Amino acid sequence: MRKISYSEAIREATEQMMEKDSNVFVIGQGVWSPWFVGKTCDKLLQKFGEKRVIDTPVSEAAMTGAAIGAALAGLRPVLIHPRMDFMYLTFDQIINQAANWHYMFGGKINVPLVIRGIINRGGEQGAQHSQALQAIFAHIPGLKVVMPATPYDAKGLLVSAVQDENPVIYIDDRWLYEQEGDVPEEIYSVPIGKGVIRKEGKDVTVVAVSYLVPEALKAAEDLEKKGINIEVIDLRTVKPLDKEIIFNSVKKTGRLVVCDTGWQAGGISAEISALVSENIFESLKSPIERVALPDAPAPASSVLEKEYYPNKDTIIKAIKNQIFTK
Amino acid sequence: MLNIEKEILIKMYETMVRIRRFEERAGELVAKGEIKTPCHLYIGEEAVAAGVCQALERDDYIFGNHRSHGHYIAKGGDIKSLMAELFCKATGCSKGKGGSMHIIAPEIGLLGTPPIVAASIPIAVGTALASSIKNENKVSVSFFGDGATNEGVFYESLNFAALKKLPIIFVCENNLYSTHMPLAKILADTSIAKKASAFGLPGIQIDGNNAIEVYQAAKEAINLARNGGGPTLIECKTYRWRGHVGFSDDLDKGLRSKEELDYWMAKCPIKRLEEELIKDNLLSQEEKEEISQKIEKEVERAVQFAKESPYPEEAELSENIFKDV
Ligand SMILES: Cc1ncc(C[n+]2csc(CCOP(=O)(O)OP(=O)(O)O)c2C)c(N)n1
Ligand SMILES: [Mg+2]
């Protein structure tokens, strides 16, 4: 099959959905820029014009509101925030408004809106240009939250998000943009709410999202040489969670490491740990291990960044803790 | 004298009487404890909603806020469903999940009334953006209070709407207070209309208790918007007779004077239009009586409907979180 990059997969999905459905349009800061959103919006302006590809003033809250309004009026906006850090300015609109609208007005009307939040971290960018906010959005009823880890899912989940009748937070990580992978040329969808087993194994279950999926796979490969057999689950969606795929795997392996790209405290890894303890506690052979960000803002210095962000080695350490010390 | 068709004037008058009676009745039921959802009554401000909505088409969009019973009624929403929503019944316009502060009537273009101050201003800009993208002729109206002009999204929204020349009218209901705070204590410059000029937009201040003036100003702004001329900010000076929330006039709380309230009650928007209509022989005493009785019955039927309606089933709790496909 044809191989393209993760960022090209996002771009292609956007372009194809805009071609297919004239109600789809793109609005966000930097969608006319050669660098703001990577190459994920390249050529869209030339192809669809300023009416359907709208670069915006630096007005995150109002632009989010405008996208919600457009969705209420029957369009299917893809709203882009070039960094998740800027999304704090939009919380009233995303949380109070978009997430609640269908419910608080008795199901009379819905908000078919995709909000792409880009994670852009590393490179000594520091606390306000580094954040991953999936846990905050996953906390909110009425939002779906997806985090593709592969080019295939980047395209398929974006298609599903655009087709969904509800607000979907689509989180893509720039650390993945250059990854290449098999991507069909035609439009296809990847279901929201379904994880996937990336590698089967019997000793330890590693549940990961986003860039920690390739890291977990590298860890599994290394450990395979040492005779340790890891099962790697790519969550793909963090809300609603695919509990079944996690439970079934943990029932088999009895051990669980959860890897999230956000903070550990009150995060996705906490939620998954709680669900496993509540539901299949008896399957566990050792305490659950978590790989996530420490309770600290993102530092700038690359020396500190190395400490801060988990990777293959952090995951290997957590797996070894599971097997050898407990 | 009045150069507006009789039919329009009478409709506006009826709408105001309907809002007034509905709100008085709702206030009584709040006082009795039969309605528990917090109600922000619109009594005294009727001319704004009635005048603006009279100038709109059925499929034009409007958005409101915490004080939106009047917007709902003026745009043509069913008052039975509204009253039922105040009782938080299953037959309410939001199925009892919204209460007074979250009301909706998409069938007549009211797409929601979120009570977070200023929240629906950018959302109304969004429906206007949709009209512009789809090349539709629909106009959007955002109703908000003077207090909402303290929020950042108000300015972001004016800028974007002006920039893209979107078909939207910003209608500020300046009732001189934001909860307990008088205008002069929250705005460095109390002229709200003037703020439009910072964005190169027309901004006008009008007598929000004069339905005819509201209608004419709205009509002009709507024509402009529909013909690609972009947004207008209309500041309607008006006054709420009751307290910020609930049924009482709140005079005992020392937030405003009896003289002030009396002054504004003397400027009652309904009485004002009524006098003009009678003077011009457009409304007779009998017709006035007929309207009053008709509306009295409508409102009573709505109360009865609301009282007799069932509460939501327990299963409703987890319905409508997502729209299923
Ligand atoms: C973001 C936000 N802050 C505070 C409140 C509490 N609150 C409710 S109404 C209101 C004042 C609104 O004043 P105004 O916009 O003038 O409307 P009015 O009540 O006078 O019609 C406030 C502060 C709120 N609902 N939302
Ligand atoms: Mg006010």
XYZ file of C-alpha atoms and ligand atoms in Angstrom:
678
model
C 0.000 0.000 0.000
C 0.973 3.629 -0.482
C 2.919 5.169 2.402
C 2.378 8.764 3.513
C 3.221 10.749 6.624
C 0.970 11.314 9.622
C 0.637 15.017 8.832
C -0.127 14.328 5.174
C -2.778 11.843 6.296
C -4.464 14.617 8.303
C -4.237 16.979 5.345
C -5.583 14.434 2.917
C -8.526 13.528 5.158
C -9.403 17.205 5.501
C -9.167 17.784 1.768
C -11.194 14.718 0.864
C -13.934 15.465 3.387
C -14.154 19.038 2.090
C -14.454 17.712 -1.445
C -17.081 15.221 -0.481
C -19.269 17.485 1.624
C -19.631 21.190 0.916
C -20.736 21.724 4.521
C -17.249 20.929 5.772
C -14.958 23.913 6.253
C -11.751 24.710 8.105
C -11.311 27.564 10.540
C -8.371 28.269 12.804
C -5.337 30.281 13.600
C -2.572 29.551 11.141
C -4.431 27.608 8.472
C -2.957 29.954 5.845
C 0.463 29.809 7.428
C 3.337 27.767 6.022
C 4.345 26.608 9.524
C 1.669 27.189 12.211
C -0.048 23.840 11.774
C 2.788 21.953 10.134
C 1.824 20.914 6.643
C -1.622 19.733 7.735
C -3.472 22.503 5.887
C -1.208 22.857 2.869
C -2.970 23.599 -0.423
C -6.420 23.806 1.154
C -6.676 27.572 0.738
C -5.674 27.376 -2.933
C -8.172 24.641 -3.560
C -11.204 25.785 -1.567
C -10.755 29.541 -1.189
C -11.069 31.949 1.723
C -14.726 31.211 2.394
C -14.067 27.609 3.379
C -10.541 27.919 4.691
C -10.596 30.689 7.257
C -7.490 31.903 9.035
C -8.535 33.923 12.038
C -7.664 36.795 14.310
C -6.004 35.784 17.588
C -9.427 35.368 19.209
C -9.551 31.758 20.349
C -12.739 32.053 22.381
C -14.824 33.838 19.756
C -13.524 31.649 16.936
C -14.533 28.572 18.892
C -17.943 30.123 19.472
C -18.235 30.925 15.788
C -17.450 27.326 14.884
C -20.128 26.154 17.304
C -22.640 28.544 15.772
C -21.769 27.390 12.279
C -22.307 23.793 13.403
C -25.683 24.711 14.880
C -26.608 26.203 11.515
C -25.894 22.918 9.747
C -22.248 23.173 8.717
C -19.510 20.751 9.799
C -16.588 22.910 10.892
C -13.094 21.625 11.507
C -11.750 24.116 14.031
C -7.999 24.093 14.499
C -6.064 25.279 17.528
C -2.388 25.229 16.570
C -1.403 24.424 20.133
C -3.460 22.904 22.883
C -2.017 25.492 25.272
C -4.125 28.158 23.548
C -7.283 26.159 24.160
C -7.472 27.311 27.775
C -8.895 30.527 26.352
C -11.750 28.580 24.786
C -12.930 26.527 27.744
C -16.235 28.311 28.151
C -17.055 27.697 24.513
C -15.885 24.089 24.348
C -17.031 22.916 27.742
C -19.963 25.068 28.830
C -21.314 25.457 25.331
C -20.362 22.785 22.779
C -20.290 19.850 25.199
C -23.543 20.757 26.946
C -25.626 22.161 24.121
C -27.308 18.946 22.997
C -28.135 17.888 26.544
C -29.143 21.174 28.124
C -31.544 21.950 25.311
C -33.227 18.579 25.562
C -31.643 16.997 22.497
C -33.333 19.473 20.144
C -30.150 20.391 18.337
C -26.590 19.063 18.090
C -23.099 20.385 17.491
C -21.276 18.433 14.747
C -17.902 20.016 15.352
C -14.331 18.769 15.115
C -11.810 20.628 17.232
C -8.233 19.772 16.346
C -5.863 20.517 19.201
C -2.232 20.163 18.279
C 0.359 19.069 20.812
C 3.613 20.826 20.044
C 6.322 20.218 22.650
C 10.011 19.739 23.130
C 12.718 22.000 21.702
C 12.950 24.024 24.931
C 9.568 25.670 24.347
C 8.672 25.675 28.031
C 5.502 25.579 30.097
C 3.045 27.423 27.875
C 4.017 25.842 24.566
C 4.051 22.157 25.450
C 0.853 20.925 26.970
C -1.284 17.847 26.344
C -4.814 18.386 27.672
C -6.655 15.169 26.820
C -7.523 14.426 30.455
C -9.290 17.740 30.911
C -11.488 17.135 27.898
C -12.052 13.481 28.746
C -13.434 14.664 32.078
C -16.302 16.447 30.347
C -19.589 14.726 29.491
C -20.611 15.430 25.916
C -17.128 15.445 24.397
C -15.402 12.653 22.510
C -11.608 12.706 22.524
C -9.440 10.915 19.974
C -5.637 10.679 19.764
C -4.357 8.895 16.674
C -0.886 7.350 16.833
C -0.445 6.210 13.230
C -0.939 7.791 9.791
C -3.714 5.284 9.083
C -5.642 6.310 12.189
C -4.837 9.984 11.709
C -6.842 9.864 8.501
C -9.522 7.403 9.559
C -10.260 9.083 12.877
C -10.447 12.509 11.292
C -12.990 11.163 8.814
C -15.022 9.690 11.679
C -14.759 12.913 13.654
C -16.073 14.951 10.729
C -18.931 12.505 10.230
C -19.827 12.461 13.930
C -22.889 14.431 15.027
C -21.182 15.600 18.234
C -18.201 17.697 19.286
C -15.030 15.656 18.891
C -11.670 16.793 20.235
C -9.073 15.442 17.809
C -5.587 15.628 19.278
C -2.604 15.257 16.985
C 0.986 15.366 18.190
C 3.700 17.006 16.124
C 6.197 14.447 17.345
C 4.303 12.044 15.074
C 4.031 14.263 11.981
C 6.926 12.712 10.080
C 5.973 9.093 10.799
C 5.220 7.218 7.588
C 2.695 4.454 7.254
C 0.235 2.663 5.016
C -2.722 4.870 4.191
C -5.403 4.000 1.627
C -6.056 6.683 -0.953
C -9.818 6.519 -0.633
C -11.914 7.804 2.269
C -12.321 5.299 5.106
C -13.142 5.638 8.752
C -11.697 4.331 12.001
C -14.389 3.937 14.655
C -14.319 6.349 17.599
C -14.234 4.486 20.917
C -12.300 1.454 19.715
C -8.717 0.640 20.638
C -6.522 -1.777 18.736
C -3.910 -4.377 19.679
C -0.672 -3.313 17.979
C 1.312 -6.274 19.183
C 0.084 -9.417 20.883
C 1.829 -10.733 23.950
C 1.202 -12.680 27.131
C 3.385 -11.285 29.939
C 2.450 -7.621 30.379
C -0.235 -5.352 28.891
C 0.967 -1.910 27.888
C -1.833 0.553 27.123
C -0.585 3.660 25.346
C -1.762 6.684 23.410
C -0.318 8.935 20.747
C 3.487 9.109 20.531
C 3.850 6.639 23.373
C 2.460 3.903 21.122
C 5.561 3.776 18.907
C 7.688 4.099 22.052
C 5.854 1.174 23.633
C 6.370 -0.882 20.471
C 10.091 -0.169 20.552
C 10.153 -1.166 24.220
C 8.334 -4.388 23.404
C 10.803 -5.176 20.643
C 13.764 -4.697 23.005
C 12.211 -6.829 25.707
C 11.253 -9.545 23.252
C 14.995 -10.201 22.868
C 15.139 -10.782 26.613
C 12.251 -13.201 26.443
C 9.618 -10.825 27.804
C 6.455 -10.855 25.743
C 4.509 -7.569 25.776
C 1.013 -6.867 24.505
C 0.678 -3.291 23.240
C -2.732 -1.661 23.028
C -3.163 1.602 21.159
C -6.164 3.287 22.741
C -6.802 5.645 19.799
C -9.775 7.163 21.653
C -9.518 8.350 25.252
C -13.218 9.197 25.558
C -15.249 7.018 25.377
C -12.677 4.443 26.510
C -12.568 0.979 24.992
C -12.749 -0.838 28.318
C -13.253 -4.250 26.801
C -9.989 -4.329 24.934
C -8.101 -3.335 28.105
C -9.932 -5.750 30.394
C -9.558 -8.687 28.018
C -5.843 -8.129 27.709
C -5.248 -7.679 31.442
C -7.249 -10.824 32.140
C -4.776 -12.618 29.934
C -1.508 -11.043 31.150
C -2.365 -10.114 34.751
C -0.074 -7.081 34.520
C -0.703 -3.538 33.329
C 1.386 -0.510 32.444
C -0.553 2.574 31.340
C 1.266 5.218 29.287
C -0.161 8.673 28.746
C 1.373 11.774 27.189
C -0.295 14.061 29.744
C 0.118 14.523 33.485
C -0.298 11.563 35.759
C -2.353 13.304 38.468
C -6.059 12.950 37.704
C -5.241 11.863 34.195
C -6.088 9.186 31.652
C -3.733 6.747 33.348
C -5.556 7.299 36.635
C -8.905 6.617 35.005
C -7.742 3.398 33.364
C -6.111 2.186 36.569
C -9.302 2.865 38.499
C -11.443 1.052 35.933
C -9.207 -2.007 35.995
C -9.118 -2.081 39.810
C -12.860 -1.689 40.064
C -13.760 -4.264 37.458
C -11.118 -6.970 37.214
C -9.030 -6.551 40.360
C -8.780 -10.312 40.779
C -6.907 -10.621 37.472
C -4.014 -8.458 38.616
C -0.787 -10.184 39.634
C 0.964 -6.949 40.601
C 0.111 -3.271 41.162
C -0.595 -1.208 38.064
C 2.300 0.917 36.862
C 1.862 4.318 35.261
C 4.049 6.142 32.778
C 2.992 9.771 32.451
C 4.197 13.286 33.079
C 5.319 14.235 36.587
C 3.322 16.809 38.537
C 5.334 19.713 37.136
C 4.938 22.239 34.335
C 6.932 21.565 31.183
C 10.485 22.854 31.621
C 12.470 24.592 28.899
C 16.016 23.304 29.372
C 16.635 20.253 27.222
C 18.363 18.581 30.151
C 15.142 18.849 32.126
C 12.991 17.989 29.128
C 14.818 14.658 28.879
C 13.784 13.890 32.441
C 10.262 15.139 31.889
C 9.012 13.292 28.816
C 8.588 9.524 28.982
C 9.966 7.358 26.188
C 10.902 3.785 25.369
C 13.300 3.562 28.316
C 10.752 4.844 30.828
C 8.343 2.223 29.590
C 10.936 -0.554 29.821
C 11.690 0.463 33.396
C 8.007 0.333 34.303
C 7.613 -3.091 32.718
C 10.639 -4.426 34.549
C 9.260 -3.101 37.836
C 6.145 -5.092 37.138
C 7.884 -8.310 36.478
C 10.935 -8.337 38.706
C 10.088 -6.473 41.871
C 6.577 -7.623 42.537
C -49.353 59.264 12.072
C -47.536 55.988 12.368
C -46.092 54.947 9.022
C -46.002 51.239 9.827
C -48.747 48.848 8.747
C -51.463 48.364 11.307
C -51.044 44.614 11.276
C -47.421 44.890 12.328
C -48.165 47.347 15.088
C -50.929 45.218 16.510
C -48.764 42.100 16.364
C -45.985 43.887 18.236
C -48.454 45.093 20.803
C -49.851 41.585 21.259
C -46.375 40.142 21.620
C -45.536 42.595 24.375
C -48.775 41.852 26.205
C -48.072 38.132 25.862
C -44.589 38.478 27.301
C -45.822 40.685 30.130
C -48.647 38.367 31.112
C -46.465 35.276 30.820
C -43.782 36.821 33.009
C -46.220 38.122 35.615
C -47.769 34.684 35.853
C -44.353 33.016 36.033
C -43.410 35.469 38.795
C -46.520 34.518 40.784
C -45.669 30.848 40.448
C -42.089 31.518 41.534
C -43.426 33.388 44.578
C -45.628 30.415 45.429
C -42.713 28.061 45.085
C -44.376 26.149 42.276
C -41.662 27.183 39.860
C -38.243 26.553 41.354
C -35.855 27.093 38.468
C -34.217 30.540 38.782
C -36.214 32.948 36.598
C -34.826 36.247 35.331
C -37.958 38.105 34.360
C -38.183 40.372 31.337
C -40.951 42.645 32.618
C -40.300 46.218 31.508
C -38.051 45.261 28.595
C -40.711 43.807 26.278
C -40.334 46.371 23.496
C -36.811 45.208 22.687
C -37.624 41.578 21.916
C -40.975 42.454 20.338
C -39.561 45.199 18.115
C -36.518 43.274 16.931
C -38.291 39.970 16.321
C -41.121 41.679 14.458
C -38.508 42.797 11.943
C -37.131 39.261 11.461
C -38.239 36.350 9.300
C -39.197 33.047 10.844
C -36.010 31.285 9.737
C -33.648 34.038 10.855
C -31.586 33.015 13.862
C -31.668 34.494 17.325
C -29.684 33.716 20.471
C -30.374 34.816 24.014
C -29.030 34.606 27.537
C -30.236 34.030 31.082
C -33.114 36.507 30.586
C -34.696 35.081 27.473
C -38.360 34.245 28.034
C -39.145 37.420 26.098
C -36.891 36.491 23.179
C -38.489 33.061 22.959
C -42.020 34.437 22.983
C -41.318 37.323 20.609
C -39.751 35.060 17.989
C -42.915 32.962 18.089
C -42.048 30.093 20.435
C -44.830 27.966 21.880
C -45.637 29.241 25.371
C -46.938 25.902 26.616
C -43.523 24.325 26.087
C -41.891 27.345 27.708
C -44.089 27.230 30.796
C -43.563 23.475 31.016
C -39.821 24.070 30.931
C -40.140 26.477 33.862
C -41.773 23.604 35.729
C -38.908 21.386 34.471
C -41.388 18.959 32.982
C -40.781 16.399 30.248
C -42.956 18.402 27.849
C -40.793 21.502 28.229
C -38.939 22.972 25.283
C -35.735 21.439 26.665
C -37.429 18.323 28.050
C -37.027 19.581 31.613
C -33.248 19.451 31.373
C -32.766 23.144 30.821
C -35.054 25.107 33.112
C -35.630 28.825 32.682
C -32.039 29.578 31.733
C -31.652 27.046 28.915
C -34.518 27.391 26.471
C -34.687 26.676 22.787
C -37.065 26.650 19.835
C -35.158 25.696 16.671
C -38.418 25.553 14.718
C -38.602 29.352 14.916
C -34.864 30.033 14.789
C -34.090 30.359 18.502
C -31.067 28.082 18.681
C -30.343 28.485 22.367
C -30.026 30.792 25.350
C -26.882 29.921 27.280
C -26.769 31.816 30.589
C -23.016 32.213 30.701
C -22.721 35.946 30.217
C -21.779 36.855 26.596
C -21.353 33.204 25.603
C -23.856 33.250 22.788
C -22.462 36.390 21.158
C -19.712 34.509 19.238
C -22.099 31.630 18.590
C -24.505 33.997 16.861
C -21.528 35.233 14.863
C -21.102 31.589 13.861
C -24.620 31.195 12.492
C -24.023 34.423 10.577
C -20.761 32.968 9.292
C -22.696 29.889 8.157
C -25.169 32.095 6.263
C -22.251 33.789 4.592
C -20.498 30.516 3.692
C -23.715 28.984 2.370
C -24.764 32.186 0.603
C -28.048 32.102 2.473
C -30.078 35.151 3.130
C -30.544 34.531 6.839
C -29.736 37.131 9.448
C -28.625 36.362 13.015
C -29.436 38.379 16.112
C -27.569 38.198 19.367
C -29.429 39.529 22.416
C -27.262 40.308 25.439
C -27.149 42.640 28.421
C -25.041 45.642 29.272
C -23.042 43.411 31.610
C -22.018 41.228 28.671
C -20.050 44.147 27.228
C -17.565 43.546 30.055
C -16.545 40.237 28.505
C -13.676 39.802 26.077
C -15.602 37.654 23.613
C -17.937 40.572 22.987
C -15.053 42.534 21.476
C -13.579 39.528 19.684
C -16.989 38.916 18.159
C -17.533 42.498 17.007
C -14.121 42.481 15.379
C -14.614 39.228 13.505
C -18.161 40.039 12.408
C -17.052 43.444 11.158
C -13.980 41.990 9.469
C -16.056 39.449 7.538
C -19.093 41.741 7.130
C -21.348 39.061 8.566
C -25.136 39.349 8.594
C -25.622 39.850 12.313
C -27.244 42.413 14.590
C -25.845 42.840 18.084
C -28.724 43.902 20.304
C -27.632 45.119 23.708
C -30.417 45.333 26.251
C -29.045 48.029 28.456
C -31.205 47.838 31.573
C -28.676 49.869 33.562
C -27.681 46.990 35.840
C -25.571 43.890 35.811
C -26.955 41.970 38.784
C -26.389 44.409 41.702
C -23.929 46.633 39.836
C -25.057 49.859 38.171
C -23.596 50.612 34.776
C -21.288 53.373 35.962
C -19.587 50.950 38.357
C -18.708 48.428 35.659
C -18.040 50.392 32.501
C -15.300 52.978 32.153
C -17.323 54.502 29.328
C -21.044 53.845 29.692
C -21.874 54.472 26.054
C -22.219 50.976 24.673
C -23.246 52.049 21.168
C -20.017 53.990 20.851
C -17.942 50.828 21.208
C -19.005 49.838 17.685
C -16.946 52.629 16.181
C -13.732 50.933 17.298
C -14.582 48.241 14.744
C -15.856 50.586 12.063
C -19.414 49.465 12.663
C -22.583 51.509 12.929
C -23.593 51.732 16.600
C -26.817 53.368 17.649
C -28.457 54.068 20.951
C -32.224 53.994 21.002
C -35.141 54.137 23.421
C -35.647 50.467 24.185
C -39.035 51.195 25.687
C -40.369 52.473 22.392
C -41.373 49.442 20.334
C -41.745 51.457 17.164
C -38.278 52.914 17.448
C -36.849 49.463 18.137
C -38.690 47.983 15.172
C -37.498 50.704 12.825
C -33.896 50.536 13.961
C -33.903 46.738 13.743
C -35.509 46.793 10.309
C -32.839 49.120 8.999
C -30.008 47.071 10.501
C -31.505 43.835 9.211
C -31.878 45.216 5.696
C -28.283 46.338 5.793
C -27.102 42.938 7.020
C -29.212 41.012 4.517
C -27.781 43.025 1.680
C -24.162 42.417 2.541
C -23.694 45.609 4.539
C -22.477 43.825 7.656
C -23.339 44.118 11.336
C -24.875 46.859 13.453
C -24.743 47.300 17.210
C -28.013 48.542 18.650
C -28.014 49.646 22.262
C -31.547 49.644 23.630
C -31.971 51.679 26.801
C -34.490 49.952 29.002
C -35.114 48.808 32.551
C -36.133 45.677 34.391
C -38.950 46.171 36.851
C -38.171 43.124 38.918
C -34.930 42.230 40.671
C -32.095 40.522 38.858
C -33.600 37.096 39.534
C -36.916 36.051 41.004
C -40.277 37.775 41.342
C -39.682 40.668 43.734
C -38.706 44.218 42.832
C -35.788 44.007 45.240
C -36.317 47.565 46.522
C -35.741 46.336 50.065
C -32.206 45.304 49.130
C -31.126 48.910 48.682
C -29.745 48.383 45.220
C -31.917 51.001 43.530
C -34.400 53.650 44.521
C -38.182 53.644 44.427
C -38.008 56.909 42.467
C -35.931 55.235 39.797
C -38.303 52.309 39.491
C -41.336 54.630 39.406
C -39.722 56.711 36.693
C -39.229 53.670 34.510
C -42.616 52.154 35.270
C -44.146 55.388 34.048
C -42.267 54.721 30.798
C -43.965 51.325 30.424
C -43.348 50.113 26.857
C -46.769 48.524 26.551
C -48.669 51.554 27.769
C -46.642 53.690 25.419
C -47.531 51.756 22.258
C -51.100 51.293 23.440
C -51.592 55.045 23.797
C -50.217 55.697 20.343
C -52.400 53.030 18.795
C -55.498 54.357 20.497
C -54.658 57.923 19.548
C -54.314 56.907 15.899
C -57.506 54.864 16.011
C -55.622 51.681 15.304
C -56.807 50.028 18.487
C -60.198 50.371 20.153
C -60.963 49.726 23.810
C -62.866 46.586 22.779
C -59.985 45.276 20.703
C -57.617 45.939 23.566
C -59.892 43.998 25.896
C -60.130 41.149 23.395
C -56.363 40.883 23.127
C -55.987 40.955 26.871
C -58.554 38.194 27.365
C -57.172 36.048 24.571
C -53.702 36.200 26.063
C -54.956 35.617 29.575
C -56.492 32.369 28.323
C -53.363 31.358 26.405
C -51.213 31.825 29.476
C -53.657 29.974 31.722
C -53.725 27.075 29.269
C -49.946 27.049 29.339
C -49.879 26.940 33.138
C -52.419 24.155 33.181
C -50.495 22.220 30.541
C -47.283 22.624 32.522
C -48.856 21.526 35.783
C -50.500 18.480 34.247
C -47.382 17.383 32.381
C -45.218 14.539 33.663
C -41.709 14.964 35.014
C -38.888 13.460 32.958
C -38.370 9.718 33.353
C -35.267 8.765 35.319
C -33.730 7.264 32.195
C -33.656 10.761 30.691
C -30.666 11.513 32.901
C -28.321 9.805 30.496
C -30.207 10.557 27.294
C -29.031 13.273 24.874
C -25.451 13.418 26.075
C -24.542 12.533 22.525
C -26.656 12.534 19.428
C -26.624 8.970 18.157
C -26.502 8.367 14.482
C -19.479 34.295 32.778
C -20.495 34.625 33.807
N -20.130 35.375 34.877
C -21.039 35.685 35.817
C -22.326 35.243 35.729
C -23.352 35.599 36.799
N -24.334 36.543 36.205
C -25.512 36.142 35.758
S -26.362 37.369 35.011
C -25.146 38.473 35.346
C -25.272 39.909 34.952
C -25.733 40.089 33.618
O -25.988 41.410 33.406
P -26.465 41.877 32.003
O -25.607 41.277 30.969
O -26.564 43.354 32.019
O -27.902 41.206 31.854
P -29.226 41.506 32.693
O -29.277 40.513 33.802
O -29.154 42.882 33.201
O -30.337 41.296 31.744
C -24.098 37.863 36.002
C -22.875 38.570 36.419
C -22.658 34.450 34.613
N -23.887 33.942 34.451
N -21.739 34.181 33.671
Mg -28.168 44.544 32.504
